Amino acid sequence: MIPKDHPRYESLVTREKLVEGVRRGITALEGLIAHGRGEAFDYILGERTREFALKAEKVAVAMMLLAKNPVISVNGNTAVLVPKEIGELAEIVNARVEVNVFHYSRERVNRIADHLLKFGVSALCAGDAELEGLSSARRIVDRRGIFIADVVLVPLEDGDRCEILKRHGKKVIAIDLNPLSRTARMADVTIVDNVIRAIPKMVEFARELRDLSRDELESIVSNYDNRTTLAEAIEGIKEYLESAKRII
Ligand code: PTJ
């Protein structure tokens, strides 16, 4: 039991969710390592949603609202961290949710889908199609989901799949706390924010933007430059470290 008044309560609860996810065979062990790397980046970003992330989150939501077949790809980490919020976002932007994992087993995919269902999220996971050009298990997709998607939201992704999704003509929105990762650099829109803050924020944006016209949504998306966002994220880290130096 983590005491509520612990100064790092949120962070400890998040860790506990992932550890529990591993115990239940939902999250991959490697997911804990990946989360540790994410935590380190979150720390030097100030553990809050920064302006560059807010901008990317808004553009991402507008892109999903404009899409014909938007899909939210869910892996073992995302499934335990933000299952309810994934369902909310999918509903508002009218996206399909698909289970897609790097460390593949049919049993784990089914467990993730069952877990999501407990939160009212019915996820695709047939694994009846393959993304050509990708050798990892992430190539295994659903014919009704990622296979035909025009916009894919990929929280905690690996660069290889991001590249292949793009080669298949899809727009990719990544959520990755590491602005230097290959995924961050490959995506069309990179949200440098913790998935536990990013998805709820995207739900808020979705509520705000859902009734806008296509022209209005397009004006949000046009002129967006992901390289600027990544440069701002790196500047954000520098700023935070400079300010931290003053309080030491
Ligand atoms: O469930 P599976 O089998 O698909 O496996 C999932 C992991 C995460 C293990 C797999 O996708 C993987 O190995 O990912 P990587 O290549 O380690 O990349 C994970 C990226 O996500 C890193 O750049 C981390 O900084 C970032 N990250 C980790 N936790 C978070 C995060 N970004 C946003 N929010 C987080 N909570």
mmCIF file of C-alpha atoms and ligand atoms in Angstrom:
data_model
loop_
_atom_site.group_PDB
_atom_site.id
_atom_site.type_symbol
_atom_site.label_atom_id
_atom_site.label_comp_id
_atom_site.label_asym_id
_atom_site.label_seq_id
_atom_site.Cartn_x
_atom_site.Cartn_y
_atom_site.Cartn_z
ATOM 1 C CA MET A 1 0.000 0.000 0.000
ATOM 2 C CA ILE A 2 1.525 3.303 -1.095
ATOM 3 C CA PRO A 3 0.825 6.141 1.398
ATOM 4 C CA LYS A 4 -1.129 8.950 -0.289
ATOM 5 C CA ASP A 5 1.113 11.606 1.237
ATOM 6 C CA HIS A 6 4.263 10.110 -0.254
ATOM 7 C CA PRO A 7 5.982 12.862 -2.292
ATOM 8 C CA ARG A 8 6.250 10.530 -5.279
ATOM 9 C CA TYR A 9 2.809 8.956 -4.894
ATOM 10 C CA GLU A 10 1.768 9.282 -8.593
ATOM 11 C CA SER A 11 5.005 7.801 -9.830
ATOM 12 C CA LEU A 12 4.826 4.888 -7.384
ATOM 13 C CA VAL A 13 1.202 4.128 -8.267
ATOM 14 C CA THR A 14 2.128 4.107 -11.959
ATOM 15 C CA ARG A 15 4.979 1.682 -11.291
ATOM 16 C CA GLU A 16 2.673 -0.529 -9.267
ATOM 17 C CA LYS A 17 0.163 -0.687 -12.139
ATOM 18 C CA LEU A 18 2.906 -1.865 -14.477
ATOM 19 C CA VAL A 19 4.255 -4.429 -12.003
ATOM 20 C CA GLU A 20 0.715 -5.744 -11.528
ATOM 21 C CA GLY A 21 0.381 -5.775 -15.331
ATOM 22 C CA VAL A 22 3.458 -8.005 -15.544
ATOM 23 C CA ARG A 23 2.091 -10.306 -12.812
ATOM 24 C CA ARG A 24 -1.131 -10.669 -14.786
ATOM 25 C CA GLY A 25 0.691 -11.396 -18.043
ATOM 26 C CA ILE A 26 -0.515 -8.180 -19.698
ATOM 27 C CA THR A 27 2.638 -6.050 -19.616
ATOM 28 C CA ALA A 28 5.937 -7.408 -20.937
ATOM 29 C CA LEU A 29 8.864 -7.512 -18.488
ATOM 30 C CA GLU A 30 10.647 -5.307 -21.001
ATOM 31 C CA GLY A 31 7.831 -2.826 -20.479
ATOM 32 C CA LEU A 32 9.249 -2.110 -17.003
ATOM 33 C CA ILE A 33 12.627 -1.261 -18.504
ATOM 34 C CA ALA A 34 10.988 0.939 -21.119
ATOM 35 C CA HIS A 35 9.012 2.712 -18.397
ATOM 36 C CA GLY A 36 12.226 3.360 -16.450
ATOM 37 C CA ARG A 37 13.685 5.098 -19.458
ATOM 38 C CA GLY A 38 10.481 7.078 -19.857
ATOM 39 C CA GLU A 39 10.566 8.104 -16.179
ATOM 40 C CA ALA A 40 14.102 9.429 -16.565
ATOM 41 C CA PHE A 41 13.044 11.624 -19.487
ATOM 42 C CA ASP A 42 9.908 12.701 -17.653
ATOM 43 C CA TYR A 43 12.081 13.783 -14.723
ATOM 44 C CA ILE A 44 14.217 16.071 -16.861
ATOM 45 C CA LEU A 45 11.126 17.455 -18.568
ATOM 46 C CA GLY A 46 9.777 18.556 -15.172
ATOM 47 C CA GLU A 47 7.088 15.808 -14.949
ATOM 48 C CA ARG A 48 4.396 18.020 -16.418
ATOM 49 C CA THR A 49 2.774 18.548 -19.793
ATOM 50 C CA ARG A 50 4.741 21.258 -21.539
ATOM 51 C CA GLU A 51 3.543 23.716 -24.195
ATOM 52 C CA PHE A 52 5.105 21.754 -27.071
ATOM 53 C CA ALA A 53 3.256 18.626 -25.903
ATOM 54 C CA LEU A 54 -0.063 20.464 -25.647
ATOM 55 C CA LYS A 55 0.381 21.767 -29.189
ATOM 56 C CA ALA A 56 1.134 18.255 -30.503
ATOM 57 C CA GLU A 57 -1.790 16.749 -28.569
ATOM 58 C CA LYS A 58 -4.199 19.228 -30.112
ATOM 59 C CA VAL A 59 -2.862 18.664 -33.636
ATOM 60 C CA ALA A 60 -3.005 14.887 -33.087
ATOM 61 C CA VAL A 61 -6.653 15.016 -32.053
ATOM 62 C CA ALA A 62 -7.533 17.221 -35.023
ATOM 63 C CA MET A 63 -5.761 14.707 -37.313
ATOM 64 C CA MET A 64 -7.740 11.850 -35.804
ATOM 65 C CA LEU A 65 -11.019 13.726 -36.205
ATOM 66 C CA LEU A 66 -10.158 14.372 -39.857
ATOM 67 C CA ALA A 67 -9.139 10.765 -40.521
ATOM 68 C CA LYS A 68 -11.271 8.224 -42.337
ATOM 69 C CA ASN A 69 -9.988 5.228 -40.388
ATOM 70 C CA PRO A 70 -8.133 6.349 -37.269
ATOM 71 C CA VAL A 71 -6.731 3.564 -35.076
ATOM 72 C CA ILE A 72 -5.285 3.623 -31.565
ATOM 73 C CA SER A 73 -2.628 0.954 -31.152
ATOM 74 C CA VAL A 74 -2.404 -0.452 -27.623
ATOM 75 C CA ASN A 75 0.480 -2.417 -26.121
ATOM 76 C CA GLY A 76 1.098 -3.956 -22.709
ATOM 77 C CA ASN A 77 2.110 -0.700 -21.023
ATOM 78 C CA THR A 78 -0.667 1.494 -22.381
ATOM 79 C CA ALA A 79 -3.287 -1.152 -21.597
ATOM 80 C CA VAL A 80 -2.638 -1.018 -17.859
ATOM 81 C CA LEU A 81 -1.868 2.702 -17.580
ATOM 82 C CA VAL A 82 -4.791 4.335 -19.402
ATOM 83 C CA PRO A 83 -7.423 1.740 -20.447
ATOM 84 C CA LYS A 84 -10.481 3.859 -19.612
ATOM 85 C CA GLU A 85 -9.101 6.990 -21.246
ATOM 86 C CA ILE A 86 -8.196 5.072 -24.426
ATOM 87 C CA GLY A 87 -11.853 4.051 -24.650
ATOM 88 C CA GLU A 88 -13.022 7.643 -24.135
ATOM 89 C CA LEU A 89 -10.693 9.008 -26.793
ATOM 90 C CA ALA A 90 -11.641 6.273 -29.273
ATOM 91 C CA GLU A 91 -15.306 6.983 -28.782
ATOM 92 C CA ILE A 92 -15.074 10.733 -29.324
ATOM 93 C CA VAL A 93 -12.792 10.626 -32.372
ATOM 94 C CA ASN A 94 -14.504 7.519 -33.696
ATOM 95 C CA ALA A 95 -11.326 5.420 -33.777
ATOM 96 C CA ARG A 96 -10.859 1.670 -33.631
ATOM 97 C CA VAL A 97 -8.635 0.319 -30.871
ATOM 98 C CA GLU A 98 -6.225 -2.457 -31.808
ATOM 99 C CA VAL A 99 -3.914 -4.547 -29.648
ATOM 100 C CA ASN A 100 -0.457 -4.557 -31.192
ATOM 101 C CA VAL A 101 2.615 -5.715 -29.299
ATOM 102 C CA PHE A 102 6.330 -6.070 -29.843
ATOM 103 C CA HIS A 103 6.805 -9.044 -27.517
ATOM 104 C CA TYR A 104 4.167 -11.225 -29.088
ATOM 105 C CA SER A 105 2.224 -14.191 -27.859
ATOM 106 C CA ARG A 106 -1.362 -14.960 -28.784
ATOM 107 C CA GLU A 107 -2.152 -15.457 -25.078
ATOM 108 C CA ARG A 108 -0.827 -12.019 -24.109
ATOM 109 C CA VAL A 109 -2.700 -10.335 -26.943
ATOM 110 C CA ASN A 110 -5.905 -12.013 -25.731
ATOM 111 C CA ARG A 111 -5.193 -11.009 -22.137
ATOM 112 C CA ILE A 112 -4.728 -7.368 -23.198
ATOM 113 C CA ALA A 113 -7.992 -7.481 -25.171
ATOM 114 C CA ASP A 114 -9.809 -9.041 -22.180
ATOM 115 C CA HIS A 115 -8.378 -6.398 -19.871
ATOM 116 C CA LEU A 116 -9.533 -3.585 -22.182
ATOM 117 C CA LEU A 117 -12.980 -5.128 -22.387
ATOM 118 C CA LYS A 118 -13.317 -4.740 -18.604
ATOM 119 C CA PHE A 119 -13.109 -0.992 -19.262
ATOM 120 C CA GLY A 120 -15.709 -1.216 -22.008
ATOM 121 C CA VAL A 121 -13.142 -1.110 -24.810
ATOM 122 C CA SER A 122 -13.661 -3.660 -27.531
ATOM 123 C CA ALA A 123 -10.273 -3.972 -29.219
ATOM 124 C CA LEU A 124 -9.401 -5.535 -32.542
ATOM 125 C CA CYS A 125 -6.794 -8.279 -32.293
ATOM 126 C CA ALA A 126 -7.515 -10.844 -35.026
ATOM 127 C CA GLY A 127 -3.942 -10.810 -36.321
ATOM 128 C CA ASP A 128 -5.285 -11.720 -39.753
ATOM 129 C CA ALA A 129 -3.036 -9.402 -41.803
ATOM 130 C CA GLU A 130 0.620 -8.466 -41.957
ATOM 131 C CA LEU A 131 2.443 -5.207 -42.574
ATOM 132 C CA GLU A 132 4.893 -5.953 -45.326
ATOM 133 C CA GLY A 133 8.491 -4.919 -44.727
ATOM 134 C CA LEU A 134 8.495 -5.389 -40.948
ATOM 135 C CA SER A 135 10.110 -8.435 -39.369
ATOM 136 C CA SER A 136 9.087 -7.879 -35.718
ATOM 137 C CA ALA A 137 5.787 -9.200 -34.374
ATOM 138 C CA ARG A 138 4.354 -5.715 -34.701
ATOM 139 C CA ARG A 139 3.795 -6.667 -38.340
ATOM 140 C CA ILE A 140 0.830 -8.799 -37.183
ATOM 141 C CA VAL A 141 -2.202 -6.559 -37.495
ATOM 142 C CA ASP A 142 -5.953 -6.697 -37.916
ATOM 143 C CA ARG A 143 -7.434 -6.396 -41.385
ATOM 144 C CA ARG A 144 -10.133 -4.025 -40.054
ATOM 145 C CA GLY A 145 -7.724 -1.889 -38.041
ATOM 146 C CA ILE A 146 -4.106 -0.811 -38.566
ATOM 147 C CA PHE A 147 -4.031 -2.568 -41.956
ATOM 148 C CA ILE A 148 -6.502 -0.086 -43.444
ATOM 149 C CA ALA A 149 -5.892 2.862 -41.101
ATOM 150 C CA ASP A 150 -4.940 6.257 -42.478
ATOM 151 C CA VAL A 151 -3.943 7.683 -39.069
ATOM 152 C CA VAL A 152 -2.427 5.550 -36.289
ATOM 153 C CA LEU A 153 -1.807 6.683 -32.722
ATOM 154 C CA VAL A 154 1.097 4.698 -31.303
ATOM 155 C CA PRO A 155 1.948 5.260 -27.646
ATOM 156 C CA LEU A 156 5.357 3.766 -26.680
ATOM 157 C CA GLU A 157 6.470 2.642 -30.070
ATOM 158 C CA ASP A 158 9.572 1.299 -31.719
ATOM 159 C CA GLY A 159 11.114 3.231 -34.572
ATOM 160 C CA ASP A 160 10.981 0.332 -37.022
ATOM 161 C CA ARG A 161 7.253 0.024 -37.036
ATOM 162 C CA CYS A 162 6.806 3.752 -37.163
ATOM 163 C CA GLU A 163 8.901 3.786 -40.337
ATOM 164 C CA ILE A 164 6.932 0.941 -41.920
ATOM 165 C CA LEU A 165 3.564 2.470 -41.048
ATOM 166 C CA LYS A 166 4.709 5.605 -42.827
ATOM 167 C CA ARG A 167 5.916 3.592 -45.819
ATOM 168 C CA HIS A 168 2.415 2.122 -45.988
ATOM 169 C CA GLY A 169 1.099 5.660 -46.394
ATOM 170 C CA LYS A 170 -0.236 6.091 -42.873
ATOM 171 C CA LYS A 171 0.135 9.187 -40.726
ATOM 172 C CA VAL A 172 1.735 8.322 -37.405
ATOM 173 C CA ILE A 173 1.170 10.041 -34.070
ATOM 174 C CA ALA A 174 3.658 8.882 -31.433
ATOM 175 C CA ILE A 175 3.656 9.414 -27.689
ATOM 176 C CA ASP A 176 7.225 9.181 -26.483
ATOM 177 C CA LEU A 177 8.957 10.939 -23.613
ATOM 178 C CA ASN A 178 12.270 10.617 -25.421
ATOM 179 C CA PRO A 179 12.453 13.360 -28.059
ATOM 180 C CA LEU A 180 15.659 11.810 -29.411
ATOM 181 C CA SER A 181 14.238 8.355 -30.142
ATOM 182 C CA ARG A 182 13.948 7.070 -33.692
ATOM 183 C CA THR A 183 10.180 6.887 -33.196
ATOM 184 C CA ALA A 184 10.049 10.533 -32.123
ATOM 185 C CA ARG A 185 12.000 11.539 -35.220
ATOM 186 C CA MET A 186 10.054 9.303 -37.622
ATOM 187 C CA ALA A 187 6.499 10.220 -36.556
ATOM 188 C CA ASP A 188 4.397 12.907 -38.219
ATOM 189 C CA VAL A 189 3.346 14.185 -34.802
ATOM 190 C CA THR A 190 5.342 13.397 -31.670
ATOM 191 C CA ILE A 191 3.803 13.996 -28.286
ATOM 192 C CA VAL A 192 6.691 14.322 -25.841
ATOM 193 C CA ASP A 193 4.649 13.697 -22.731
ATOM 194 C CA ASN A 194 3.871 10.877 -20.331
ATOM 195 C CA VAL A 195 1.126 8.647 -21.714
ATOM 196 C CA ILE A 196 -0.679 8.966 -18.359
ATOM 197 C CA ARG A 197 -1.038 12.723 -18.909
ATOM 198 C CA ALA A 198 -1.155 12.754 -22.718
ATOM 199 C CA ILE A 199 -4.194 10.541 -23.268
ATOM 200 C CA PRO A 200 -6.449 12.355 -20.715
ATOM 201 C CA LYS A 201 -5.366 15.677 -22.257
ATOM 202 C CA MET A 202 -6.246 14.337 -25.702
ATOM 203 C CA VAL A 203 -9.684 13.368 -24.397
ATOM 204 C CA GLU A 204 -10.170 17.001 -23.300
ATOM 205 C CA PHE A 205 -9.061 18.285 -26.713
ATOM 206 C CA ALA A 206 -11.340 15.786 -28.434
ATOM 207 C CA ARG A 207 -14.328 17.131 -26.471
ATOM 208 C CA GLU A 208 -13.326 20.666 -27.398
ATOM 209 C CA LEU A 209 -12.709 20.015 -31.110
ATOM 210 C CA ARG A 210 -15.322 17.393 -31.962
ATOM 211 C CA ASP A 211 -17.844 19.905 -33.345
ATOM 212 C CA LEU A 212 -15.429 21.934 -35.453
ATOM 213 C CA SER A 213 -15.812 21.948 -39.217
ATOM 214 C CA ARG A 214 -13.268 20.143 -41.432
ATOM 215 C CA ASP A 215 -11.872 23.520 -42.471
ATOM 216 C CA GLU A 216 -11.338 24.517 -38.859
ATOM 217 C CA LEU A 217 -9.679 21.175 -38.072
ATOM 218 C CA GLU A 218 -7.487 21.463 -41.142
ATOM 219 C CA SER A 219 -6.320 24.890 -40.071
ATOM 220 C CA ILE A 220 -5.124 23.343 -36.767
ATOM 221 C CA VAL A 221 -3.204 20.617 -38.583
ATOM 222 C CA SER A 222 -1.730 22.711 -41.381
ATOM 223 C CA ASN A 223 1.597 24.400 -40.755
ATOM 224 C CA TYR A 224 2.413 21.929 -37.993
ATOM 225 C CA ASP A 225 6.091 21.092 -38.047
ATOM 226 C CA ASN A 226 7.217 18.126 -35.966
ATOM 227 C CA ARG A 227 10.883 19.081 -36.120
ATOM 228 C CA THR A 228 10.024 22.342 -34.360
ATOM 229 C CA THR A 229 8.204 20.371 -31.648
ATOM 230 C CA LEU A 230 11.208 18.115 -31.096
ATOM 231 C CA ALA A 231 13.573 21.085 -30.983
ATOM 232 C CA GLU A 232 11.261 22.748 -28.434
ATOM 233 C CA ALA A 233 11.261 19.572 -26.342
ATOM 234 C CA ILE A 234 15.059 19.535 -26.287
ATOM 235 C CA GLU A 235 15.046 23.241 -25.364
ATOM 236 C CA GLY A 236 12.484 22.392 -22.661
ATOM 237 C CA ILE A 237 14.864 19.848 -21.145
ATOM 238 C CA LYS A 238 17.729 22.356 -21.254
ATOM 239 C CA GLU A 239 15.587 25.023 -19.563
ATOM 240 C CA TYR A 240 14.452 22.627 -16.867
ATOM 241 C CA LEU A 241 18.005 21.518 -16.136
ATOM 242 C CA GLU A 242 19.170 25.148 -15.986
ATOM 243 C CA SER A 243 16.429 25.992 -13.481
ATOM 244 C CA ALA A 244 17.257 22.863 -11.454
ATOM 245 C CA LYS A 245 20.891 23.990 -11.250
ATOM 246 C CA ARG A 246 19.762 27.147 -9.458
ATOM 247 C CA ILE A 247 17.930 25.300 -6.675
ATOM 248 C CA ILE A 248 20.696 22.796 -5.913
HETATM 249 O O1 PTJ B 1 3.798 -4.538 -24.900
HETATM 250 P P1 PTJ B 1 4.865 -4.681 -25.939
HETATM 251 O O2 PTJ B 1 5.255 -6.104 -26.191
HETATM 252 O O3 PTJ B 1 4.498 -3.993 -27.231
HETATM 253 O O4 PTJ B 1 6.190 -3.956 -25.407
HETATM 254 C C1 PTJ B 1 6.157 -2.604 -25.087
HETATM 255 C C2 PTJ B 1 7.564 -1.986 -24.960
HETATM 256 C C3 PTJ B 1 7.387 -0.610 -24.341
HETATM 257 C C4 PTJ B 1 8.401 -2.867 -24.049
HETATM 258 C C5 PTJ B 1 8.205 -1.898 -26.360
HETATM 259 O O5 PTJ B 1 7.406 -1.140 -27.209
HETATM 260 C C6 PTJ B 1 9.600 -1.318 -26.291
HETATM 261 O O6 PTJ B 1 10.594 -2.012 -26.144
HETATM 262 O O7 PTJ B 1 9.661 0.013 -26.402
HETATM 263 P P2 PTJ B 1 11.043 0.839 -26.427
HETATM 264 O O8 PTJ B 1 11.713 0.652 -27.740
HETATM 265 O O9 PTJ B 1 11.810 0.597 -25.183
HETATM 266 O O10 PTJ B 1 10.503 2.317 -26.418
HETATM 267 C C7 PTJ B 1 9.682 2.794 -25.431
HETATM 268 C C8 PTJ B 1 9.742 4.329 -25.497
HETATM 269 O O11 PTJ B 1 8.648 4.796 -24.757
HETATM 270 C C9 PTJ B 1 11.013 4.921 -24.874
HETATM 271 O O12 PTJ B 1 11.534 5.928 -25.722
HETATM 272 C C10 PTJ B 1 10.538 5.537 -23.546
HETATM 273 O O13 PTJ B 1 11.206 6.744 -23.263
HETATM 274 C C11 PTJ B 1 9.076 5.812 -23.845
HETATM 275 N N1 PTJ B 1 8.216 5.703 -22.669
HETATM 276 C C12 PTJ B 1 8.288 4.826 -21.650
HETATM 277 N N2 PTJ B 1 7.308 5.024 -20.756
HETATM 278 C C13 PTJ B 1 6.560 6.055 -21.234
HETATM 279 C C14 PTJ B 1 7.140 6.498 -22.455
HETATM 280 N N3 PTJ B 1 6.626 7.502 -23.185
HETATM 281 C C15 PTJ B 1 5.508 8.098 -22.706
HETATM 282 N N4 PTJ B 1 4.910 7.728 -21.545
HETATM 283 C C16 PTJ B 1 5.395 6.721 -20.781
HETATM 284 N N5 PTJ B 1 4.791 6.369 -19.641
#
